[in-house]
mmCIF file of C-alpha atoms in Angstrom:
data_model
loop_
_atom_site.group_PDB
_atom_site.id
_atom_site.type_symbol
_atom_site.label_atom_id
_atom_site.label_comp_id
_atom_site.label_asym_id
_atom_site.label_seq_id
_atom_site.Cartn_x
_atom_site.Cartn_y
_atom_site.Cartn_z
ATOM 1 C CA MET A 1 0.000 0.000 0.000
ATOM 2 C CA SER A 2 1.516 3.327 -1.063
ATOM 3 C CA LEU A 3 1.385 6.616 0.809
ATOM 4 C CA GLN A 4 -1.415 8.111 -1.253
ATOM 5 C CA CYS A 5 -4.609 10.024 -0.533
ATOM 6 C CA GLY A 6 -7.644 8.822 -2.437
ATOM 7 C CA ILE A 7 -10.228 11.473 -3.322
ATOM 8 C CA ILE A 8 -13.678 9.901 -3.022
ATOM 9 C CA GLY A 9 -17.335 10.873 -2.857
ATOM 10 C CA LEU A 10 -20.590 10.593 -4.777
ATOM 11 C CA PRO A 11 -20.638 11.526 -8.477
ATOM 12 C CA ASN A 12 -20.868 15.252 -9.309
ATOM 13 C CA VAL A 13 -19.644 16.552 -5.951
ATOM 14 C CA GLY A 14 -16.485 18.199 -7.335
ATOM 15 C CA LYS A 15 -13.825 15.518 -6.872
ATOM 16 C CA SER A 16 -12.263 15.926 -10.300
ATOM 17 C CA THR A 17 -12.550 19.713 -10.122
ATOM 18 C CA ILE A 18 -10.546 19.699 -6.893
ATOM 19 C CA PHE A 19 -8.070 17.201 -8.352
ATOM 20 C CA ASN A 20 -7.665 19.501 -11.373
ATOM 21 C CA ALA A 21 -6.911 22.387 -9.068
ATOM 22 C CA LEU A 22 -4.427 20.309 -7.066
ATOM 23 C CA THR A 23 -2.520 19.024 -10.051
ATOM 24 C CA ALA A 24 -3.402 21.511 -12.824
ATOM 25 C CA SER A 25 -3.675 18.366 -14.963
ATOM 26 C CA GLY A 26 -6.905 19.145 -16.780
ATOM 27 C CA VAL A 27 -8.578 15.762 -16.245
ATOM 28 C CA PRO A 28 -12.245 15.689 -17.308
ATOM 29 C CA ALA A 29 -14.787 17.231 -14.938
ATOM 30 C CA GLU A 30 -18.105 16.817 -16.725
ATOM 31 C CA ASN A 31 -21.658 16.915 -15.408
ATOM 32 C CA TYR A 32 -22.425 13.206 -15.509
ATOM 33 C CA PRO A 33 -21.603 10.189 -13.311
ATOM 34 C CA PHE A 34 -18.508 8.061 -13.932
ATOM 35 C CA CYS A 35 -16.631 10.700 -15.910
ATOM 36 C CA THR A 36 -13.614 9.355 -14.006
ATOM 37 C CA ILE A 37 -13.303 5.592 -14.388
ATOM 38 C CA ASP A 38 -9.617 4.798 -13.949
ATOM 39 C CA PRO A 39 -8.083 6.788 -11.104
ATOM 40 C CA ASN A 40 -6.056 9.811 -12.156
ATOM 41 C CA VAL A 41 -2.854 10.126 -10.152
ATOM 42 C CA GLY A 42 -1.016 13.338 -9.396
ATOM 43 C CA ARG A 43 1.919 14.379 -7.247
ATOM 44 C CA VAL A 44 1.325 17.744 -5.594
ATOM 45 C CA ALA A 45 3.979 19.982 -4.063
ATOM 46 C CA ILE A 46 3.544 20.577 -0.324
ATOM 47 C CA PRO A 47 3.503 24.324 0.418
ATOM 48 C CA ASP A 48 6.641 24.874 2.509
ATOM 49 C CA ASP A 49 8.969 27.895 2.577
ATOM 50 C CA ARG A 50 11.873 25.956 4.112
ATOM 51 C CA PRO A 51 13.447 24.525 0.906
ATOM 52 C CA GLY A 52 13.639 28.038 -0.544
ATOM 53 C CA GLU A 53 15.120 29.425 2.662
ATOM 54 C CA ILE A 54 17.752 26.675 2.687
ATOM 55 C CA ALA A 55 18.591 27.434 -0.947
ATOM 56 C CA ALA A 56 18.913 31.161 -0.218
ATOM 57 C CA LEU A 57 21.733 30.383 2.226
ATOM 58 C CA LEU A 58 23.491 27.398 0.622
ATOM 59 C CA LYS A 59 23.059 28.429 -3.050
ATOM 60 C CA PRO A 60 22.238 25.152 -4.862
ATOM 61 C CA GLN A 61 21.262 25.367 -8.524
ATOM 62 C CA SER A 62 17.650 24.296 -7.970
ATOM 63 C CA VAL A 63 14.976 23.610 -5.358
ATOM 64 C CA ILE A 64 12.767 20.517 -5.325
ATOM 65 C CA PRO A 65 9.806 20.639 -2.908
ATOM 66 C CA ALA A 66 8.342 17.690 -1.045
ATOM 67 C CA SER A 67 5.152 16.265 -2.483
ATOM 68 C CA VAL A 68 2.112 14.167 -1.655
ATOM 69 C CA GLU A 69 0.287 11.878 -4.081
ATOM 70 C CA PHE A 70 -3.444 12.071 -4.773
ATOM 71 C CA LEU A 71 -5.718 9.620 -6.608
ATOM 72 C CA ASP A 72 -8.942 10.911 -8.122
ATOM 73 C CA ILE A 73 -11.267 7.924 -7.680
ATOM 74 C CA ALA A 74 -14.559 7.788 -9.556
ATOM 75 C CA GLY A 75 -17.809 8.477 -7.725
ATOM 76 C CA LEU A 76 -19.364 5.792 -5.565
ATOM 77 C CA VAL A 77 -23.108 5.231 -5.765
ATOM 78 C CA ARG A 78 -25.700 3.434 -3.691
ATOM 79 C CA GLY A 79 -25.094 -0.288 -4.157
ATOM 80 C CA ALA A 80 -21.375 0.039 -4.942
ATOM 81 C CA SER A 81 -20.579 -2.788 -2.515
ATOM 82 C CA ARG A 82 -22.760 -5.031 -4.696
ATOM 83 C CA GLY A 83 -21.002 -3.892 -7.863
ATOM 84 C CA GLU A 84 -23.404 -1.094 -8.841
ATOM 85 C CA GLY A 85 -21.847 1.705 -10.896
ATOM 86 C CA LEU A 86 -18.572 -0.162 -11.417
ATOM 87 C CA GLY A 87 -18.399 -0.312 -7.627
ATOM 88 C CA ASN A 88 -16.040 -3.286 -7.414
ATOM 89 C CA LYS A 89 -13.385 -1.467 -9.407
ATOM 90 C CA PHE A 90 -13.752 1.770 -7.458
ATOM 91 C CA LEU A 91 -13.663 0.063 -4.064
ATOM 92 C CA ALA A 92 -10.497 -1.760 -5.114
ATOM 93 C CA HIS A 93 -8.853 1.615 -5.814
ATOM 94 C CA ILE A 94 -9.808 2.828 -2.325
ATOM 95 C CA ARG A 95 -8.226 -0.280 -0.806
ATOM 96 C CA GLU A 96 -4.883 0.734 -2.324
ATOM 97 C CA VAL A 97 -4.586 4.164 -0.676
ATOM 98 C CA SER A 98 -3.469 5.041 2.851
ATOM 99 C CA ALA A 99 -5.899 7.886 3.577
ATOM 100 C CA ILE A 100 -9.196 9.201 2.249
ATOM 101 C CA ILE A 101 -10.178 12.709 1.168
ATOM 102 C CA HIS A 102 -13.989 12.589 1.137
ATOM 103 C CA VAL A 103 -15.422 15.414 -0.974
ATOM 104 C CA VAL A 104 -18.990 16.352 -0.066
ATOM 105 C CA ARG A 105 -21.194 18.723 -2.041
ATOM 106 C CA CYS A 106 -22.383 21.636 0.085
ATOM 107 C CA TYR A 107 -23.529 24.055 -2.642
ATOM 108 C CA GLU A 108 -26.744 24.505 -4.609
ATOM 109 C CA ASP A 109 -26.590 24.615 -8.422
ATOM 110 C CA GLU A 110 -29.599 23.686 -10.513
ATOM 111 C CA ASN A 111 -27.309 23.144 -13.507
ATOM 112 C CA VAL A 112 -25.363 20.356 -11.778
ATOM 113 C CA THR A 113 -27.363 17.225 -11.045
ATOM 114 C CA HIS A 114 -27.153 15.410 -7.723
ATOM 115 C CA VAL A 115 -27.484 11.619 -7.880
ATOM 116 C CA GLU A 116 -29.635 11.626 -4.709
ATOM 117 C CA GLY A 117 -31.781 14.538 -5.863
ATOM 118 C CA SER A 118 -30.981 17.062 -3.112
ATOM 119 C CA ILE A 119 -28.156 18.595 -1.061
ATOM 120 C CA ASP A 120 -27.747 16.695 2.204
ATOM 121 C CA PRO A 121 -24.081 16.291 3.221
ATOM 122 C CA VAL A 122 -24.633 13.955 6.184
ATOM 123 C CA ARG A 123 -26.842 11.641 4.131
ATOM 124 C CA ASP A 124 -24.232 11.608 1.363
ATOM 125 C CA VAL A 125 -21.369 10.810 3.732
ATOM 126 C CA GLU A 126 -23.328 8.049 5.440
ATOM 127 C CA LEU A 127 -24.298 6.577 2.069
ATOM 128 C CA VAL A 128 -20.670 6.322 0.944
ATOM 129 C CA GLU A 129 -19.425 5.072 4.302
ATOM 130 C CA THR A 130 -22.170 2.445 4.432
ATOM 131 C CA GLU A 131 -20.952 1.090 1.090
ATOM 132 C CA LEU A 132 -17.408 0.922 2.476
ATOM 133 C CA LEU A 133 -18.642 -0.845 5.606
ATOM 134 C CA LEU A 134 -20.616 -3.361 3.586
ATOM 135 C CA ARG A 135 -17.507 -4.254 1.643
ATOM 136 C CA ASP A 136 -15.552 -4.586 4.920
ATOM 137 C CA VAL A 137 -18.232 -6.940 6.282
ATOM 138 C CA GLU A 138 -17.843 -9.015 3.144
ATOM 139 C CA THR A 139 -14.043 -9.032 3.528
ATOM 140 C CA VAL A 140 -14.207 -10.226 7.142
ATOM 141 C CA GLY A 141 -16.817 -12.832 6.251
ATOM 142 C CA LYS A 142 -14.544 -14.271 3.567
ATOM 143 C CA ARG A 143 -11.623 -14.383 6.005
ATOM 144 C CA ILE A 144 -13.794 -16.215 8.557
ATOM 145 C CA ALA A 145 -14.722 -18.838 5.967
ATOM 146 C CA LYS A 146 -11.033 -19.233 5.148
ATOM 147 C CA VAL A 147 -9.765 -19.791 8.706
ATOM 148 C CA GLU A 148 -12.693 -21.861 10.039
ATOM 149 C CA LYS A 149 -11.357 -25.111 8.620
ATOM 150 C CA ALA A 150 -7.896 -24.637 10.157
ATOM 151 C CA ALA A 151 -9.456 -23.623 13.473
ATOM 152 C CA LYS A 152 -11.577 -26.776 13.557
ATOM 153 C CA SER A 153 -8.469 -28.892 12.974
ATOM 154 C CA GLY A 154 -6.993 -27.599 16.229
ATOM 155 C CA ASP A 155 -4.695 -24.849 14.907
ATOM 156 C CA ARG A 156 -4.432 -22.472 17.884
ATOM 157 C CA THR A 157 -3.364 -19.481 15.796
ATOM 158 C CA ALA A 158 -6.346 -19.959 13.490
ATOM 159 C CA ARG A 159 -8.638 -20.381 16.501
ATOM 160 C CA SER A 160 -7.429 -17.112 17.983
ATOM 161 C CA GLU A 161 -7.855 -15.305 14.650
ATOM 162 C CA LEU A 162 -11.330 -16.762 14.207
ATOM 163 C CA ASP A 163 -12.387 -15.585 17.661
ATOM 164 C CA PHE A 164 -11.141 -12.080 16.841
ATOM 165 C CA LEU A 165 -12.909 -12.004 13.478
ATOM 166 C CA ASN A 166 -16.168 -13.166 15.047
ATOM 167 C CA GLU A 167 -15.748 -10.408 17.621
ATOM 168 C CA ILE A 168 -15.326 -7.550 15.119
ATOM 169 C CA LEU A 169 -17.872 -8.703 12.519
ATOM 170 C CA PRO A 170 -20.928 -7.679 14.605
ATOM 171 C CA GLU A 171 -19.328 -4.291 15.266
ATOM 172 C CA LEU A 172 -18.831 -3.631 11.572
ATOM 173 C CA ASN A 173 -22.372 -4.839 10.919
ATOM 174 C CA SER A 174 -23.673 -2.334 13.468
ATOM 175 C CA GLY A 175 -21.944 0.573 11.705
ATOM 176 C CA VAL A 176 -18.677 0.847 13.651
ATOM 177 C CA MET A 177 -15.889 1.971 11.324
ATOM 178 C CA ALA A 178 -12.811 -0.248 11.400
ATOM 179 C CA VAL A 179 -10.644 2.737 12.374
ATOM 180 C CA LYS A 180 -12.486 2.743 15.739
ATOM 181 C CA LEU A 181 -11.792 -0.901 16.511
ATOM 182 C CA LYS A 182 -9.330 -1.431 19.351
ATOM 183 C CA PRO A 183 -7.688 -4.839 18.882
ATOM 184 C CA ASP A 184 -5.314 -6.185 21.501
ATOM 185 C CA GLU A 185 -1.650 -6.424 20.580
ATOM 186 C CA ALA A 186 -1.995 -10.047 19.472
ATOM 187 C CA HIS A 187 -4.519 -9.131 16.772
ATOM 188 C CA ARG A 188 -3.289 -5.762 15.496
ATOM 189 C CA GLU A 189 -1.484 -7.387 12.589
ATOM 190 C CA THR A 190 -4.561 -9.471 11.803
ATOM 191 C CA LEU A 191 -6.684 -6.338 11.526
ATOM 192 C CA LYS A 192 -4.015 -4.599 9.461
ATOM 193 C CA SER A 193 -3.778 -7.552 7.073
ATOM 194 C CA LEU A 194 -7.482 -7.245 6.200
ATOM 195 C CA PHE A 195 -6.906 -3.837 4.519
ATOM 196 C CA LEU A 196 -10.393 -2.738 5.535
ATOM 197 C CA LEU A 197 -11.690 0.317 3.700
ATOM 198 C CA THR A 198 -13.008 1.971 6.874
ATOM 199 C CA SER A 199 -9.681 1.567 8.662
ATOM 200 C CA LYS A 200 -8.215 4.575 6.830
ATOM 201 C CA PRO A 201 -8.049 8.100 8.277
ATOM 202 C CA VAL A 202 -10.544 10.492 6.677
ATOM 203 C CA LEU A 203 -10.632 14.211 5.911
ATOM 204 C CA TYR A 204 -13.979 15.641 4.799
ATOM 205 C CA VAL A 205 -13.902 18.435 2.225
ATOM 206 C CA ALA A 206 -16.967 20.666 2.166
ATOM 207 C CA ASN A 207 -17.155 21.844 -1.445
ATOM 208 C CA VAL A 208 -19.035 25.132 -1.138
ATOM 209 C CA GLY A 209 -20.089 27.910 -3.500
ATOM 210 C CA GLU A 210 -18.202 31.147 -4.158
ATOM 211 C CA ASP A 211 -20.589 33.194 -2.020
ATOM 212 C CA GLU A 212 -19.895 31.061 1.043
ATOM 213 C CA ILE A 213 -16.112 30.725 0.710
ATOM 214 C CA THR A 214 -15.654 34.492 0.919
ATOM 215 C CA SER A 215 -17.614 34.575 4.168
ATOM 216 C CA THR A 216 -16.301 33.676 7.610
ATOM 217 C CA HIS A 217 -19.651 32.019 8.355
ATOM 218 C CA ARG A 218 -20.406 28.471 7.290
ATOM 219 C CA GLY A 219 -23.573 27.742 5.386
ATOM 220 C CA GLU A 220 -26.131 25.283 6.726
ATOM 221 C CA ALA A 221 -24.831 22.343 4.675
ATOM 222 C CA SER A 222 -21.144 22.810 5.505
ATOM 223 C CA ARG A 223 -21.987 23.458 9.165
ATOM 224 C CA ARG A 224 -23.747 20.100 9.354
ATOM 225 C CA LEU A 225 -20.761 18.378 7.736
ATOM 226 C CA PHE A 226 -18.316 19.927 10.215
ATOM 227 C CA GLU A 227 -20.554 18.847 13.100
ATOM 228 C CA TYR A 228 -20.713 15.308 11.732
ATOM 229 C CA ALA A 229 -16.914 15.213 11.332
ATOM 230 C CA ALA A 230 -16.471 16.324 14.943
ATOM 231 C CA ARG A 231 -18.864 13.642 16.210
ATOM 232 C CA GLU A 232 -16.903 10.990 14.319
ATOM 233 C CA GLY A 233 -13.540 12.233 15.585
ATOM 234 C CA ASN A 234 -12.522 13.432 12.107
ATOM 235 C CA THR A 235 -11.721 16.842 10.685
ATOM 236 C CA ALA A 236 -13.092 18.868 7.784
ATOM 237 C CA VAL A 237 -11.983 21.730 5.580
ATOM 238 C CA ARG A 238 -14.053 24.093 3.488
ATOM 239 C CA LEU A 239 -13.158 25.197 -0.028
ATOM 240 C CA CYS A 240 -14.737 26.106 -3.341
ATOM 241 C CA GLY A 241 -13.473 23.663 -5.946
ATOM 242 C CA GLN A 242 -14.410 25.798 -8.958
ATOM 243 C CA LEU A 243 -12.732 28.865 -7.498
ATOM 244 C CA GLU A 244 -9.634 26.871 -6.548
ATOM 245 C CA MET A 245 -9.328 25.604 -10.127
ATOM 246 C CA GLU A 246 -9.402 29.186 -11.387
ATOM 247 C CA ILE A 247 -6.791 30.240 -8.808
ATOM 248 C CA ALA A 248 -4.506 27.330 -9.725
ATOM 249 C CA ALA A 249 -4.466 28.434 -13.392
ATOM 250 C CA MET A 250 -3.259 31.966 -12.567
ATOM 251 C CA ASP A 251 0.310 33.207 -12.495
ATOM 252 C CA PRO A 252 1.595 34.048 -8.983
ATOM 253 C CA GLU A 253 1.082 37.815 -9.240
ATOM 254 C CA ASP A 254 -2.507 37.568 -10.480
ATOM 255 C CA ARG A 255 -3.193 34.833 -7.936
ATOM 256 C CA GLN A 256 -2.266 37.097 -5.043
ATOM 257 C CA LEU A 257 -4.400 39.937 -6.393
ATOM 258 C CA PHE A 258 -7.318 37.519 -6.750
ATOM 259 C CA LEU A 259 -6.914 36.223 -3.196
ATOM 260 C CA ASP A 260 -6.785 39.775 -1.862
ATOM 261 C CA GLU A 261 -9.937 40.682 -3.797
ATOM 262 C CA TYR A 262 -11.803 37.709 -2.344
ATOM 263 C CA ASN A 263 -10.345 38.354 1.120
ATOM 264 C CA LEU A 264 -8.731 34.897 1.204
ATOM 265 C CA PRO A 265 -5.458 34.533 3.171
ATOM 266 C CA GLU A 266 -4.216 31.705 0.898
ATOM 267 C CA PRO A 267 -5.570 29.168 -1.584
ATOM 268 C CA GLY A 268 -7.846 26.701 0.196
ATOM 269 C CA LEU A 269 -5.860 23.910 -1.432
ATOM 270 C CA ASN A 270 -2.857 24.726 0.764
ATOM 271 C CA LYS A 271 -4.868 23.751 3.822
ATOM 272 C CA LEU A 272 -6.088 20.611 2.064
ATOM 273 C CA ILE A 273 -2.549 19.560 1.099
ATOM 274 C CA HIS A 274 -1.220 20.096 4.625
ATOM 275 C CA ARG A 275 -4.132 18.168 6.138
ATOM 276 C CA ALA A 276 -3.518 15.344 3.653
ATOM 277 C CA GLY A 277 0.086 15.176 4.826
ATOM 278 C CA GLU A 278 -1.105 15.022 8.427
ATOM 279 C CA LEU A 279 -3.467 12.145 7.573
ATOM 280 C CA LEU A 280 -0.534 10.231 6.113
ATOM 281 C CA GLU A 281 1.627 11.180 9.138
ATOM 282 C CA LEU A 282 4.163 12.770 6.801
ATOM 283 C CA GLU A 283 7.081 14.893 7.892
ATOM 284 C CA THR A 284 9.900 16.437 5.846
ATOM 285 C CA PHE A 285 13.680 16.161 5.813
ATOM 286 C CA PHE A 286 16.083 17.883 3.448
ATOM 287 C CA THR A 287 19.202 17.042 1.472
ATOM 288 C CA VAL A 288 21.441 19.723 -0.012
ATOM 289 C CA ASN A 289 24.337 19.684 -2.455
ATOM 290 C CA ASP A 290 25.678 21.979 -5.167
ATOM 291 C CA LYS A 291 22.960 20.913 -7.590
ATOM 292 C CA GLU A 292 19.789 20.996 -5.484
ATOM 293 C CA ALA A 293 18.039 21.550 -2.196
ATOM 294 C CA HIS A 294 15.610 18.641 -2.070
ATOM 295 C CA ALA A 295 12.721 18.171 0.372
ATOM 296 C CA TRP A 296 11.665 14.570 1.028
ATOM 297 C CA THR A 297 8.597 13.242 2.807
ATOM 298 C CA TYR A 298 8.761 10.333 5.214
ATOM 299 C CA ARG A 299 6.347 8.761 7.659
ATOM 300 C CA LYS A 300 6.713 9.824 11.271
ATOM 301 C CA GLY A 301 8.863 7.315 13.164
ATOM 302 C CA THR A 302 11.134 6.522 10.192
ATOM 303 C CA THR A 303 14.762 5.577 10.921
ATOM 304 C CA ALA A 304 17.733 7.164 9.175
ATOM 305 C CA PRO A 305 18.395 4.109 6.935
ATOM 306 C CA GLU A 306 14.713 3.986 5.942
ATOM 307 C CA ALA A 307 14.790 7.690 5.083
ATOM 308 C CA ALA A 308 17.914 7.091 3.026
ATOM 309 C CA GLY A 309 16.038 4.364 1.172
ATOM 310 C CA SER A 310 13.408 6.866 0.067
ATOM 311 C CA ILE A 311 16.162 8.527 -1.973
ATOM 312 C CA HIS A 312 17.692 5.309 -3.320
ATOM 313 C CA THR A 313 17.608 1.705 -2.176
ATOM 314 C CA ASP A 314 21.429 1.590 -2.336
ATOM 315 C CA PHE A 315 21.564 4.327 0.306
ATOM 316 C CA GLN A 316 19.591 2.149 2.717
ATOM 317 C CA ARG A 317 21.391 -1.081 1.864
ATOM 318 C CA GLY A 318 24.832 0.426 2.376
ATOM 319 C CA PHE A 319 23.972 2.906 5.145
ATOM 320 C CA ILE A 320 26.888 3.706 7.467
ATOM 321 C CA LYS A 321 25.882 6.910 9.248
ATOM 322 C CA ALA A 322 24.250 10.291 8.691
ATOM 323 C CA ASP A 323 25.484 13.826 9.281
ATOM 324 C CA VAL A 324 22.488 15.755 10.618
ATOM 325 C CA TYR A 325 21.633 19.316 11.572
ATOM 326 C CA SER A 326 18.318 21.097 11.984
ATOM 327 C CA PHE A 327 16.705 23.649 9.709
ATOM 328 C CA GLU A 328 16.350 25.980 12.704
ATOM 329 C CA ASP A 329 20.081 25.810 13.425
ATOM 330 C CA LEU A 330 20.885 26.599 9.789
ATOM 331 C CA MET A 331 18.661 29.676 9.961
ATOM 332 C CA GLU A 332 20.562 30.772 13.069
ATOM 333 C CA TYR A 333 24.152 30.020 11.966
ATOM 334 C CA LYS A 334 23.654 30.782 8.247
ATOM 335 C CA SER A 335 26.170 28.265 6.846
ATOM 336 C CA GLU A 336 27.326 24.687 7.222
ATOM 337 C CA GLN A 337 30.811 25.904 8.107
ATOM 338 C CA ALA A 338 29.445 27.921 11.018
ATOM 339 C CA LEU A 339 27.335 24.966 12.118
ATOM 340 C CA ARG A 340 30.379 22.712 12.071
ATOM 341 C CA GLU A 341 32.475 25.184 14.083
ATOM 342 C CA ALA A 342 29.657 25.466 16.648
ATOM 343 C CA GLY A 343 29.389 21.688 16.938
ATOM 344 C CA ARG A 344 25.804 21.701 15.654
ATOM 345 C CA ILE A 345 26.327 18.994 13.023
ATOM 346 C CA ARG A 346 26.071 15.592 14.634
ATOM 347 C CA GLN A 347 26.565 12.025 13.453
ATOM 348 C CA GLU A 348 23.652 9.608 13.800
ATOM 349 C CA GLY A 349 23.515 5.846 13.321
ATOM 350 C CA LYS A 350 21.047 3.216 12.195
ATOM 351 C CA ASP A 351 18.689 3.652 15.165
ATOM 352 C CA TYR A 352 18.218 7.396 14.730
ATOM 353 C CA ILE A 353 14.580 8.486 14.255
ATOM 354 C CA VAL A 354 14.438 11.264 11.682
ATOM 355 C CA GLN A 355 12.895 14.535 12.887
ATOM 356 C CA ASP A 356 10.876 17.029 10.870
ATOM 357 C CA GLY A 357 13.230 19.712 9.527
ATOM 358 C CA ASP A 358 16.402 17.605 9.639
ATOM 359 C CA VAL A 359 19.000 18.384 6.975
ATOM 360 C CA ILE A 360 20.842 15.138 6.310
ATOM 361 C CA LEU A 361 23.944 13.948 4.475
ATOM 362 C CA PHE A 362 23.785 10.172 4.207
ATOM 363 C CA ARG A 363 27.053 8.239 4.172
ATOM 364 C CA PHE A 364 26.904 4.766 2.668
ATOM 365 C CA ASN A 365 28.999 2.102 1.006
ATOM 366 C CA VAL A 366 27.778 -0.397 -1.606
#
C-alpha cells in the first residue's frame, strides 16, 4: 500500500474539479456520473517555505519541494458494494490508498445534477461510508470462511484469529468503522492484514459555492458536515473547488491579487494539502548539495536508513551513518561551516529516528 490520498465521494460533488486544481492536470470534470473511471494520479507539491530558505543560504542550482500523491477515484453510488456503478473497481482503488479525502457537495446549483436529488451532506457521507462498511463486512466474512477449517483442525493461531474475526464482525455490521476498533496487541497485525476500507483516516472536504467561501460564516450544509466530522472524531476543511481551479491556473502575481480581492489569506488547497500530509503522518527532511536543495517526505517514526532508502535503495542497503543538523540551526548560523564550528552537526547511526526539519547527508557504502 503506497502513501497516497484517495479522493472519493458521490458523483458530481467536485472531486475531479478539486483534483484539477491540485494538479493543474486538466482531467475531465463533466456533469455526468462516472466521468472518471480509472483513477487519475497526481503528485502535488507541499507548500513549505523551508526549501527556498535553505537554498537562499546554501546556493544550490535548484529547489525541489516535497510532495504528496493524490488519486482521483470515480464516484461511488448506492449499491457500490454489490457492484453497482462499477463499484467493485472503485472500491479496489480505495483499498490501495493510505488515507481518504472525502469530498462532499455543500452548494446549490440547478445546472449540476445530484445523484440523490438534493443537497444533504450527512446523508451523502453516510451513504458512501455504508458502502465501504458493507464491503468490509464481506471481507471479514470471507476471512472467517477461510480460517474456520484450520481452526476446527486444532490450529491455535487460526482459533485465535477466528475468535477475533467473530468479535469484530458484529461491530462492523452495526456501523462501527474499522478505524475505531481497538484490537489487543496479538490481533493488530490481523486487523491490518485485512486492509479494511473503513480503517483509513478520513478528511472531509466541504465543497461550497463562491458566495460562502468568501464569508467567515459556514452555510447550513457545511456546518452540518463539520458537526458530523467532529462527532466521528474526524476533521473537515471548506473550499470552493471551482474557485480553486481558477486560482490554480493563474500566475503568482494575479493569484495574489485575486486572493486579496476575495479576502482569502491563501488558496484553500494549501490547507487541504497540509491536512492530507497530516493524515498520512508525513514529515519532511532535506538534502542539499551543489545541484539541489531537495525536500523529502517520510512517515513519522522513520529511521535514518529507511529515510535514506526513500532517496535510493542503495543508500539504505549500504547505510553507514548520517550527518544531521536542523533547519532551525541553519537559519541561526547561516552556513554549514558555522554549524560545524559550533558543533551543531552531529553524526547519527542506524537507530536514529528522523525529525521534521532535519537536513541530512547520508554516508553509505555499496
